[in-house]
Coordinates of C-alpha atoms and ligand atoms in Angstrom, one line a residue:
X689 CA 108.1 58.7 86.5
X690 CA 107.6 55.7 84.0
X691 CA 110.2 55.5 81.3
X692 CA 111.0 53.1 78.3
X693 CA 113.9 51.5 77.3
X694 CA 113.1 48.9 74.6
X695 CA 114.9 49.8 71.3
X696 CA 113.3 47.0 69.6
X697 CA 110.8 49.5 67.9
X698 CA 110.5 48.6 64.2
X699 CA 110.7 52.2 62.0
X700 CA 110.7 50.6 58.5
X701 CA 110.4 53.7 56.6
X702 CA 112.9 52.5 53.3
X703 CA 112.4 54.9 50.6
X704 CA 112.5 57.7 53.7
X705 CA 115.6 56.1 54.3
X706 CA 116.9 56.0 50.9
X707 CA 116.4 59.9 50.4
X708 CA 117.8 60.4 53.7
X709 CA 121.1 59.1 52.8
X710 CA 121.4 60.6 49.6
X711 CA 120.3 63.9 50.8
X712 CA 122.4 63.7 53.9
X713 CA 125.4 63.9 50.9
X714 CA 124.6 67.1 50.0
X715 CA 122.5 69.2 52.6
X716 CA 124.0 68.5 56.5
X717 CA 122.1 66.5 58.0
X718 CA 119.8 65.4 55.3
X719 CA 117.5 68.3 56.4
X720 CA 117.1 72.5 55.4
X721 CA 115.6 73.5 58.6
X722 CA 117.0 71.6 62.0
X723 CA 113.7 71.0 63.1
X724 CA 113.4 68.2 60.9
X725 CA 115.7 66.5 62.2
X726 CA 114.4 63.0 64.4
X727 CA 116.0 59.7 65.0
X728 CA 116.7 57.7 63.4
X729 CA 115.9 59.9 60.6
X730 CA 113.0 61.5 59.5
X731 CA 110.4 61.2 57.0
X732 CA 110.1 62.4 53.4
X733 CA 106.5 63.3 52.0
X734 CA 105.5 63.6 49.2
X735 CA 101.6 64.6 49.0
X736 CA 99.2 66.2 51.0
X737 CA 95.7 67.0 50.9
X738 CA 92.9 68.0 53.5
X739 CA 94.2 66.2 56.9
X740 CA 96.5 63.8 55.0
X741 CA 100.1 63.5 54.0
X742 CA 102.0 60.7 52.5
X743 CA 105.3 59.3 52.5
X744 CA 107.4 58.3 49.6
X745 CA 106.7 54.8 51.2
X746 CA 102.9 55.5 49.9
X747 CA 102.2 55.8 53.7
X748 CA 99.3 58.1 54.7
X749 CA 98.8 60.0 57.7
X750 CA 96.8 62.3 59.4
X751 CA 98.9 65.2 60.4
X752 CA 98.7 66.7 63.2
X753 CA 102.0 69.3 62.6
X754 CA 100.5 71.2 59.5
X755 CA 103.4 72.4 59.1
X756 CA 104.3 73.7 62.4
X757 CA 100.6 75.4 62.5
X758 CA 100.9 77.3 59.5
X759 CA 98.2 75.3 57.7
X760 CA 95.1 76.2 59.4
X761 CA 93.2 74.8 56.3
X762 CA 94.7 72.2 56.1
X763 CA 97.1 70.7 52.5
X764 CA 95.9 72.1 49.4
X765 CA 92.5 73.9 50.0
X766 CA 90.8 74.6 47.0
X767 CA 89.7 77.9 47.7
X768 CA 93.6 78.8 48.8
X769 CA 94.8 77.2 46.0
X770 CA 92.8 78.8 43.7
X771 CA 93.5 82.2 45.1
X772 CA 96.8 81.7 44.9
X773 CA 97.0 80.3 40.9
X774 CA 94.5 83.0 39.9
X775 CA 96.5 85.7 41.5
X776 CA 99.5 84.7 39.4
X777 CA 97.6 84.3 36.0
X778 CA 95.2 87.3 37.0
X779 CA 98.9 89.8 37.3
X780 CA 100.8 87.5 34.9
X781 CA 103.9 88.1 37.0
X782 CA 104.9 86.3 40.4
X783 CA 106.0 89.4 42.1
X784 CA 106.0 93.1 40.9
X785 CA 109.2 94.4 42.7
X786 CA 107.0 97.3 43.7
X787 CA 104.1 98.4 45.7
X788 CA 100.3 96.9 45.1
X789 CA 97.1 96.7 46.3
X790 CA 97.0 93.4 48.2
X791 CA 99.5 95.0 50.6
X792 CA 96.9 97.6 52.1
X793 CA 94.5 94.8 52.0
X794 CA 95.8 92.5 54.3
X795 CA 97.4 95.7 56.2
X796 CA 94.3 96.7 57.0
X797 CA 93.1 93.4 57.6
X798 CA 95.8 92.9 59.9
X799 CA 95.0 95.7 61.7
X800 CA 90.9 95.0 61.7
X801 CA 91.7 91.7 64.1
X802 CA 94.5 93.3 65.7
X803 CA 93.8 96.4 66.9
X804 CA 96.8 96.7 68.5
X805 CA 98.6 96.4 64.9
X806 CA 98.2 100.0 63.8
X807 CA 100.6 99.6 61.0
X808 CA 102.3 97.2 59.4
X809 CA 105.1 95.3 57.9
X810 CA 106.0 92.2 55.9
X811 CA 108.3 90.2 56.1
X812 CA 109.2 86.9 54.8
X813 CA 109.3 84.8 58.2
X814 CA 108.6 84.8 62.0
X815 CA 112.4 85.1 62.3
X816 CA 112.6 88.2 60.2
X817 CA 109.5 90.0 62.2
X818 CA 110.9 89.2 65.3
X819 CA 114.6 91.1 63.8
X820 CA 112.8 94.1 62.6
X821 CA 110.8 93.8 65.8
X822 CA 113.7 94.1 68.3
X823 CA 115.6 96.6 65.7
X824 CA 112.3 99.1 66.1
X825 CA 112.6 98.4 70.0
X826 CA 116.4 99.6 69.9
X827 CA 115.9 102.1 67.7
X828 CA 112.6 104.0 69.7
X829 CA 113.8 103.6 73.3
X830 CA 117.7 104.1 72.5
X831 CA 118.7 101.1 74.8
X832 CA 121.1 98.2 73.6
X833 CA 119.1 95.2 75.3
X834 CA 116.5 92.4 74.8
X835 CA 114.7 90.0 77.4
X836 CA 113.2 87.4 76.8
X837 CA 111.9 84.1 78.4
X838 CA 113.2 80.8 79.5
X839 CA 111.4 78.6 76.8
X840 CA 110.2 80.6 74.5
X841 CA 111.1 80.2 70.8
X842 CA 111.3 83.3 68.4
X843 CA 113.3 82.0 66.0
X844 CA 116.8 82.1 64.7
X845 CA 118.6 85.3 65.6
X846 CA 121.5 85.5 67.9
X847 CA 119.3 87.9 70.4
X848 CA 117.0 85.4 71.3
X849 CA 118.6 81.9 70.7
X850 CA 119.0 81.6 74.3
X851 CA 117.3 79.4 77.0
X852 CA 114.7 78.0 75.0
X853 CA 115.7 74.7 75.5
X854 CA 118.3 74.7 78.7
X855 CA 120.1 71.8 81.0
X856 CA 118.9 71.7 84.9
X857 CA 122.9 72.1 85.2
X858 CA 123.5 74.9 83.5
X859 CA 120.1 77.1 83.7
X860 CA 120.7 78.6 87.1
X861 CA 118.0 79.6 89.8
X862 CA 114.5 79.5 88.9
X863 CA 114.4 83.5 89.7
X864 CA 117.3 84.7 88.2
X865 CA 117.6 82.0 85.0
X866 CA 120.8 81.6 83.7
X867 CA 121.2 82.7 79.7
X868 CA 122.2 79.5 78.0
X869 CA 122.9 80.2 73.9
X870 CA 122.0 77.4 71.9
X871 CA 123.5 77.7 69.1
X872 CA 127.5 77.3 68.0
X873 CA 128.7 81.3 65.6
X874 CA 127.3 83.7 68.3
X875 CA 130.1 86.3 69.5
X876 CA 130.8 86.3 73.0
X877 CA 130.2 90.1 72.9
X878 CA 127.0 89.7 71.8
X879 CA 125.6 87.5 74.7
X880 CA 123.6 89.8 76.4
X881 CA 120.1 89.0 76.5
X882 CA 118.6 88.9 80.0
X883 CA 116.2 85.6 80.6
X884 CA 113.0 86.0 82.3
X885 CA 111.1 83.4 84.1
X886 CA 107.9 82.4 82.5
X887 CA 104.4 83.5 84.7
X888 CA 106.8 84.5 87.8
X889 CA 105.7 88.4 87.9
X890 CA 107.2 88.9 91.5
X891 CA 110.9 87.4 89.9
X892 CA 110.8 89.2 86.4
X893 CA 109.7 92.6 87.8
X894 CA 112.9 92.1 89.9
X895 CA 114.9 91.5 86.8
X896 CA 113.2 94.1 84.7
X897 CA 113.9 96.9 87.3
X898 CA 117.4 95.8 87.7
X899 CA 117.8 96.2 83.9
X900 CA 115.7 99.0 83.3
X901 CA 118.0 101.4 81.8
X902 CA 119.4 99.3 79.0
X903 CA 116.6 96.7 78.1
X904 CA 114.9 98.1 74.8
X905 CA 112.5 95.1 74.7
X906 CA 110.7 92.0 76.5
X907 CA 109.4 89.4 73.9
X908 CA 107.3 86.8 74.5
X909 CA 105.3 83.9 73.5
X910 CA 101.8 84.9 75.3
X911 CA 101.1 80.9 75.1
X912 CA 104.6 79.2 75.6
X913 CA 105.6 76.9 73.0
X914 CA 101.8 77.2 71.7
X915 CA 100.7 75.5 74.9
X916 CA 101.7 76.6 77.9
X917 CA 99.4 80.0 78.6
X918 CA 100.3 83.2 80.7
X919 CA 98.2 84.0 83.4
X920 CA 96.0 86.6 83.3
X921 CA 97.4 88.7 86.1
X922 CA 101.0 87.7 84.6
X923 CA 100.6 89.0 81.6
X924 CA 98.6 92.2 82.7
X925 CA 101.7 92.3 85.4
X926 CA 104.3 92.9 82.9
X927 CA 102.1 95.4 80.2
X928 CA 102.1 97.4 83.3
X929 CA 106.2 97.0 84.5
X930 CA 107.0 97.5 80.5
X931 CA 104.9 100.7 80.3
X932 CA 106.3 102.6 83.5
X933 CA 110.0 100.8 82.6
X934 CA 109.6 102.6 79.2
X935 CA 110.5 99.0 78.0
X936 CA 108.5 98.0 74.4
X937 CA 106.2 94.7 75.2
X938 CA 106.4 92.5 72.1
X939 CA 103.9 89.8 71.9
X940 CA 105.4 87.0 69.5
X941 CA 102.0 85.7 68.2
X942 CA 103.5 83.7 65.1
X943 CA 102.3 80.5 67.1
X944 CA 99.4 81.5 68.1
X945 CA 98.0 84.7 65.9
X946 CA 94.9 83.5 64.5
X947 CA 95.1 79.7 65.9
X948 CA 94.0 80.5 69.4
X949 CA 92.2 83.2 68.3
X950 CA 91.5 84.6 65.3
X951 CA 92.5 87.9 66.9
X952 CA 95.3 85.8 68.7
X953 CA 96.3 85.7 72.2
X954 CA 96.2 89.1 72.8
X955 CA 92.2 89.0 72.4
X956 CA 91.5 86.9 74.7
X957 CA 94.1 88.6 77.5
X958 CA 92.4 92.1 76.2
X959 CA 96.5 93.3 76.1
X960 CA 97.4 95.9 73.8
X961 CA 101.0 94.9 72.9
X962 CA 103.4 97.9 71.2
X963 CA 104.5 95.5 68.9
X964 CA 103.5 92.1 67.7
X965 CA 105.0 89.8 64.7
X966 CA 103.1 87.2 62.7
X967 CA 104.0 84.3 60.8
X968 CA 102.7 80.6 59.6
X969 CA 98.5 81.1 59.1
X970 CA 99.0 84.4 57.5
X971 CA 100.6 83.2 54.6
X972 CA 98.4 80.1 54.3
X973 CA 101.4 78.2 53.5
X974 CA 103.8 80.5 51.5
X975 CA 106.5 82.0 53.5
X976 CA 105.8 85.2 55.7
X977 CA 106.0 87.2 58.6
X978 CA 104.3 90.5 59.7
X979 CA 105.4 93.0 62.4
X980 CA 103.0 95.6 63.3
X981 CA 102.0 97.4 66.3
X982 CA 102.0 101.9 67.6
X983 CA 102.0 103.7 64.6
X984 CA 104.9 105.9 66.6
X985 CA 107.5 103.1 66.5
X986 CA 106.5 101.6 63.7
X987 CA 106.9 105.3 62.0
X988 CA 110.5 104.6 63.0
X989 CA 110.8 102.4 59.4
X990 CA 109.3 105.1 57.1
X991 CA 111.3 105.6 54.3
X992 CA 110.1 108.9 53.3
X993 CA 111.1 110.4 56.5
X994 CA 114.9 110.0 56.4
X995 CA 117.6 107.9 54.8
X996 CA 119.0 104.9 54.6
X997 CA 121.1 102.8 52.4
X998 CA 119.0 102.6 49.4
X999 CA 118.7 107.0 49.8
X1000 CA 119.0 108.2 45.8
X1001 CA 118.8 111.8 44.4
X1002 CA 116.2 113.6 46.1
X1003 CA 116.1 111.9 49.3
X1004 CA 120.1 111.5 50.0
X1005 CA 120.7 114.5 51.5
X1006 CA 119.0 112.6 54.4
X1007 CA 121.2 112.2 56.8
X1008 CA 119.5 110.8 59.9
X1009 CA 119.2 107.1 59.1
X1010 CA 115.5 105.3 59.4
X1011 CA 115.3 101.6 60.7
X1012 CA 116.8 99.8 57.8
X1013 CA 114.3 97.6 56.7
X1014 CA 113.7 95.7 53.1
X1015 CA 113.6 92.7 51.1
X1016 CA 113.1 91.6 47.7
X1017 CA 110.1 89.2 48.3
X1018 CA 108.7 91.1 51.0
X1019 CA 104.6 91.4 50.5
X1020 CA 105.0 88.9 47.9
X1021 CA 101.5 89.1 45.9
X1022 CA 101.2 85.0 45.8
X1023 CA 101.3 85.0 49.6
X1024 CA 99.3 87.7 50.2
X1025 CA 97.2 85.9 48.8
X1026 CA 96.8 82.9 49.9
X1027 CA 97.2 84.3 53.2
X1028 CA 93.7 86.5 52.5
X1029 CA 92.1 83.7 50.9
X1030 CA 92.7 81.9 54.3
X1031 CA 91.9 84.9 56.6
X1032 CA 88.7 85.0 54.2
X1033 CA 87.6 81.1 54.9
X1034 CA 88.7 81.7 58.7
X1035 CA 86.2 85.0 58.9
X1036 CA 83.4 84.4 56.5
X1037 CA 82.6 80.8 57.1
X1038 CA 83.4 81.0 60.9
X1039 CA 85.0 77.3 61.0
X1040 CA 87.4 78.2 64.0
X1041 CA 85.0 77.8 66.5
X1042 CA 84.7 74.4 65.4
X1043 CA 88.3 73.6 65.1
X1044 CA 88.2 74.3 68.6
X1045 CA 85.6 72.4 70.0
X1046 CA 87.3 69.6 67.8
X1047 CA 90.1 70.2 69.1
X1048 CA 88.9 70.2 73.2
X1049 CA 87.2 66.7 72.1
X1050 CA 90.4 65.0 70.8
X1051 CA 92.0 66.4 74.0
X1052 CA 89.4 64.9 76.1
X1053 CA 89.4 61.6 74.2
X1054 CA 92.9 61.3 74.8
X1055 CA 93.4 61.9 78.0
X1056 CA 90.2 59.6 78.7
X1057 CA 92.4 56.7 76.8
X1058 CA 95.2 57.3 78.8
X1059 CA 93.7 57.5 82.0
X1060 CA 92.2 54.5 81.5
X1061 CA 95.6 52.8 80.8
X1062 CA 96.6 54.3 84.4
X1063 CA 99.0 56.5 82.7
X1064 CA 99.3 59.8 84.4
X1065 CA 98.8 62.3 81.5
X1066 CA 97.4 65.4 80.3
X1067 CA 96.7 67.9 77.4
X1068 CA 97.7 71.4 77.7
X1069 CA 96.9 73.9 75.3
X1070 CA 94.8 76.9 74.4
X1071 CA 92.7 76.8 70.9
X1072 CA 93.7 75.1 68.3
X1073 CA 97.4 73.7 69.4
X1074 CA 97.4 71.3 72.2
X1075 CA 100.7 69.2 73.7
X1076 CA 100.6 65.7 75.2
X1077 CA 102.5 65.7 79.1
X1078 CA 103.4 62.6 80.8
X1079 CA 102.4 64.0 84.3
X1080 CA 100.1 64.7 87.0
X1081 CA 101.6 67.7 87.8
X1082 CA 101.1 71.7 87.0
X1083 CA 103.1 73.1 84.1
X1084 CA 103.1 76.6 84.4
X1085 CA 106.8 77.4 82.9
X1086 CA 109.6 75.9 81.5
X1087 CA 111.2 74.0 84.2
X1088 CA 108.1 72.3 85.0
X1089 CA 108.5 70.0 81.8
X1090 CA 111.8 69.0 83.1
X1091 CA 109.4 66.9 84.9
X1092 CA 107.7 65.3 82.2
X1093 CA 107.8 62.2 81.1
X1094 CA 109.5 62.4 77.5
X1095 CA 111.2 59.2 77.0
X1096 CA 107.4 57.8 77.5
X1097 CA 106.2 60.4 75.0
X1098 CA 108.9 60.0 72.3
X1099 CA 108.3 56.1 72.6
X1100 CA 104.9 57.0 71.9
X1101 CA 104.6 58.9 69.2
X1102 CA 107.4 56.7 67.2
X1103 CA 105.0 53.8 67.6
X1104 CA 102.1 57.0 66.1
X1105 CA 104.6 57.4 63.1
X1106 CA 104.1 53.6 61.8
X1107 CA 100.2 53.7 62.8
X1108 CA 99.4 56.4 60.4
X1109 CA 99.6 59.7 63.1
X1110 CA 102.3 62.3 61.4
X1111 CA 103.7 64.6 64.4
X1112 CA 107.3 65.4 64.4
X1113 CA 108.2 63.2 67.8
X1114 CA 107.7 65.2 71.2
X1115 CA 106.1 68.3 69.2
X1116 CA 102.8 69.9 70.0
X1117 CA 99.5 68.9 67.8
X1118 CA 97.6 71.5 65.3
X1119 CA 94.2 70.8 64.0
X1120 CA 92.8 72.7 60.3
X1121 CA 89.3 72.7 59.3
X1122 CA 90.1 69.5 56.8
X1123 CA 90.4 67.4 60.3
X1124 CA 87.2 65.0 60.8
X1125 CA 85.2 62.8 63.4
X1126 CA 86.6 59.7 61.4
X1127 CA 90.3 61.2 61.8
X1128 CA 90.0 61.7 65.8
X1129 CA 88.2 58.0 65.8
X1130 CA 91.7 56.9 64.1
X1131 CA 93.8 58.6 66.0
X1132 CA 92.5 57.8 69.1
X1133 CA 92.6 53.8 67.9
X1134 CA 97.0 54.7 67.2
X1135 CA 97.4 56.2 69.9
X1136 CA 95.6 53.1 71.8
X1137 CA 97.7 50.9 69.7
X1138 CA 100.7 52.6 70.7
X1139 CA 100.1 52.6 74.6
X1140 CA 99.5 48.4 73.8
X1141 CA 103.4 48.4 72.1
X1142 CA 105.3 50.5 74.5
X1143 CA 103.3 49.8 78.0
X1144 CA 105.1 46.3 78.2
X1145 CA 108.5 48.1 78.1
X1146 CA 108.2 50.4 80.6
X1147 CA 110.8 51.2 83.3
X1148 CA 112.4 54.0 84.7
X1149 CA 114.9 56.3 83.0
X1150 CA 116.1 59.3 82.5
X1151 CA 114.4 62.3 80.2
X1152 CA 115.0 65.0 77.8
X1153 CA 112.9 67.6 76.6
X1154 CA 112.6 69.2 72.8
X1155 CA 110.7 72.4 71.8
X1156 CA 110.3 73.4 68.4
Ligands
LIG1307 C1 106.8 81.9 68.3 C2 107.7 81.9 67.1 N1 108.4 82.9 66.7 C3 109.2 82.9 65.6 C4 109.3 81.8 64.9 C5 110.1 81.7 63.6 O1 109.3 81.7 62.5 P1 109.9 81.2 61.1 O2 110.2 79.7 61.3 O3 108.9 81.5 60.1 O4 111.2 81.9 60.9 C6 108.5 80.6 65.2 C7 108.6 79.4 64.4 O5 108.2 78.3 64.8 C8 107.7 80.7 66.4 O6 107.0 79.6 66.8

């Protein structure tokens, strides 16, 4: 394991800098979503277009996060845009507060590339599909309980802000993981999600059956962190343990839906999930979120059928309650669509196979680079998302990356941040259709510069890991 531990790294970002301070005032942190967050602080855009951001330093880059995937087209696509503006001058409102057409659109566009999606929906984030996810789980099987997986990320609700990100010392066996909460506010008495370990079907079917009578759900990420894939017999495993457990099997696709796929990862391991939630490509850049899945447990949510808080005149005698769920911007017409607009470009001009094959030939350039540096390193990854590991060994799970080199990798991609490559550090790389041959030529050139800066300052150290 090569580490570095030069500090002499130069990260002259001033007017970054400058708005960091003055932000850091009055928002904690400096930053509205934690994941901004980097050291020694991060940077402020200002402009994108195609593959391109820049900085308030005038700085350009080609970015690789999109947006933590979401833009598939890449910054301000015409054809998205223009969806989006004529949408809003087209209805002359930004939101009706009411039903509309777009809604049954993408619903049954939705349900076109994923069959298993027989109704659905919207919601306004991943975080809020995976709530009214595990809320529809509770509510159909009548058990308190939700597993989930070391290292997966669904988001921010106390149920599954556990183990995604765990310490050696405190994670427990490898068989039997250890539920580590990661974040301060969660009430003892609600710490009871069970943690699964990650493609080990022999160790979670021991877990599941153990739990069986009060586990309502198992959620996943079918590719971990966007890069780390099931197996085929893992994941055909646990559809089979769910079903006979009476446990529901909810695929969290807002990384991957229509990045790895277009029909997501559950296309290409031919798994009918009971429910699955969407996020980031849908809404071609506007906020969103999507749960769908069997019509039976989706049903669970129909107003019409019972009560619920909202029950007026007519329909409060109901007294059974349905699965509360609601939201003043939910199916918002200006993401709809942009989010159809960019299901339209994905479908009708076909440019994800290319994405792909762009994508496998950045990965292969890069690892070619580093190998020729003698650095033991590989890409891991599944359609369009791919991650960077310092290592020569598998990485199957979670606790393999404790292995990895990240100190090496952070060094890295700091030394990418001043040579014009825009990834938040130690995150996992998105490609759009705005990414060209000229843009892997000059990323392949930073990341060769980069290797030249840290390689002279290479010893051995100690390592962290970061999802996101
Ligand atoms: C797999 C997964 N689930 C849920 C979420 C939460 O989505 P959001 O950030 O839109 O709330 C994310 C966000 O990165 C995610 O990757």
């Amino acid at each position: 394991m090569v580490s570095v531990q030069d500090d002499s790294h130069t990260f002259h970002k001033e007017a970054s800098l400058r708005l960091f301070k003055e932000a850091e005032e009055v928002i904690p942190g400096g930053v509205t979503a934690n994941i901004k967050h980097f050291a020694p602080h991060p940077i402020f855009m200002k402009e994108g277009y195609g593959s391109k951001l820049v900085d308030v330093d005038n700085k350009e880059y080609i970015d690789y996060s999109l947006s933590y995937g979401a833009l598939i087209t890449g910054h301000g696509h015409e054809a998205v845009t223009a969806a989006t503006v004529d949408q809003l001058k087209n209805s002359g409102t930004m939101l009706f507060g009411a039903p509309h057409d777009l809604e049954i659109t993408m619903a049954k566009k939705i349900n076109e590339l994923y069959p298993s999606m027989e109704q659905v929906r919207f919601t306004n984030s991943g975080t809020e599909a995976v709530l009214l996810a595990i809320r529809l789980a509770v509510a159909y099987t009548n058990k308190p309980k939700v597993a989930k997986f070391e290292g997966h990320y669904h988001g921010g609700l106390n149920e599954v802000l556990v183990s995604i990100n765990p310490s050696k010392e405190l994670a427990g066996n490898a068989d039997y993981p250890t539920p580590v909460y990661e974040s301060e506010g969660i009430p003892e008495d609600q710490k009871d999600t069970v943690v699964l370990p990650f493609n080990d079907l022999e160790a979670t079917e021991t877990i599941l059956r153990k739990h069986a009578d009060e586990l309502a759900a198992v959620i996943l990420e079918p590719v971990q962190g966007g890069f780390i894939p099931a197996d085929q017999s893992f994941i055909t495993g646990l559809k089979k343990l769910t079903d006979e457990l009476n446990i529901v099997l909810i695929f969290d696709e807002v990384k991957t839906g229509f990045r790895v796929a277009l029909g997501g990862a559950q296309s290409i391991y031919n798994i009918k999930p009971d429910l699955t939630t969407l996020g980031k490509v849908l809404g071609g850049g506007l906020p969103v979120g999507a749960v769908g899945g069997k019509k039976e447990i989706m049903m669970l949510s129909a107003a019409n059928t019972k009560g619920d808080v909202f029950a007026v005149g007519s329909d409060s005698d109901k007294t059974q309650n349905v699965v509360f769920h609601s939201g003043t911007y939910n199916g918002h017409p200006l993401v709809l669509a942009a989010g159809l607009e960019t299901l339209r470009i994905l479908e009708e001009e076909n440019p994800l196979a290319d994405v792909i094959s762009h994508t496998s030939e950045l990965r292969a350039r890069l690892e070619a680079l580093y190998h020729s540096y003698g650095i033991p390193m590989k890409t891991l990854g599944l359609g369009t998302i791919f991650n960077i590991v310092f290592t020569d060994r598998a990485i199957t799970s979670y606790r393999d990356m404790w292995e990895v080199d990240t100190n090496l990798r952070e060094a890295i991609d700091m030394e990418l941040l001043d040579n014009g490559v825009y990834l938040k550090p130690l995150n996992r790389y998105s490609l759009s259709i705005a990414h060209t041959e000229e843009d892997t030529k000059r990323t392949i050139e930073a990341h060769e510069i980069a290797i030249l800066e840290v390689l002279p300052n290479i010893v051995k150290r100690d390592k962290i890991v970061a999802y996101g």
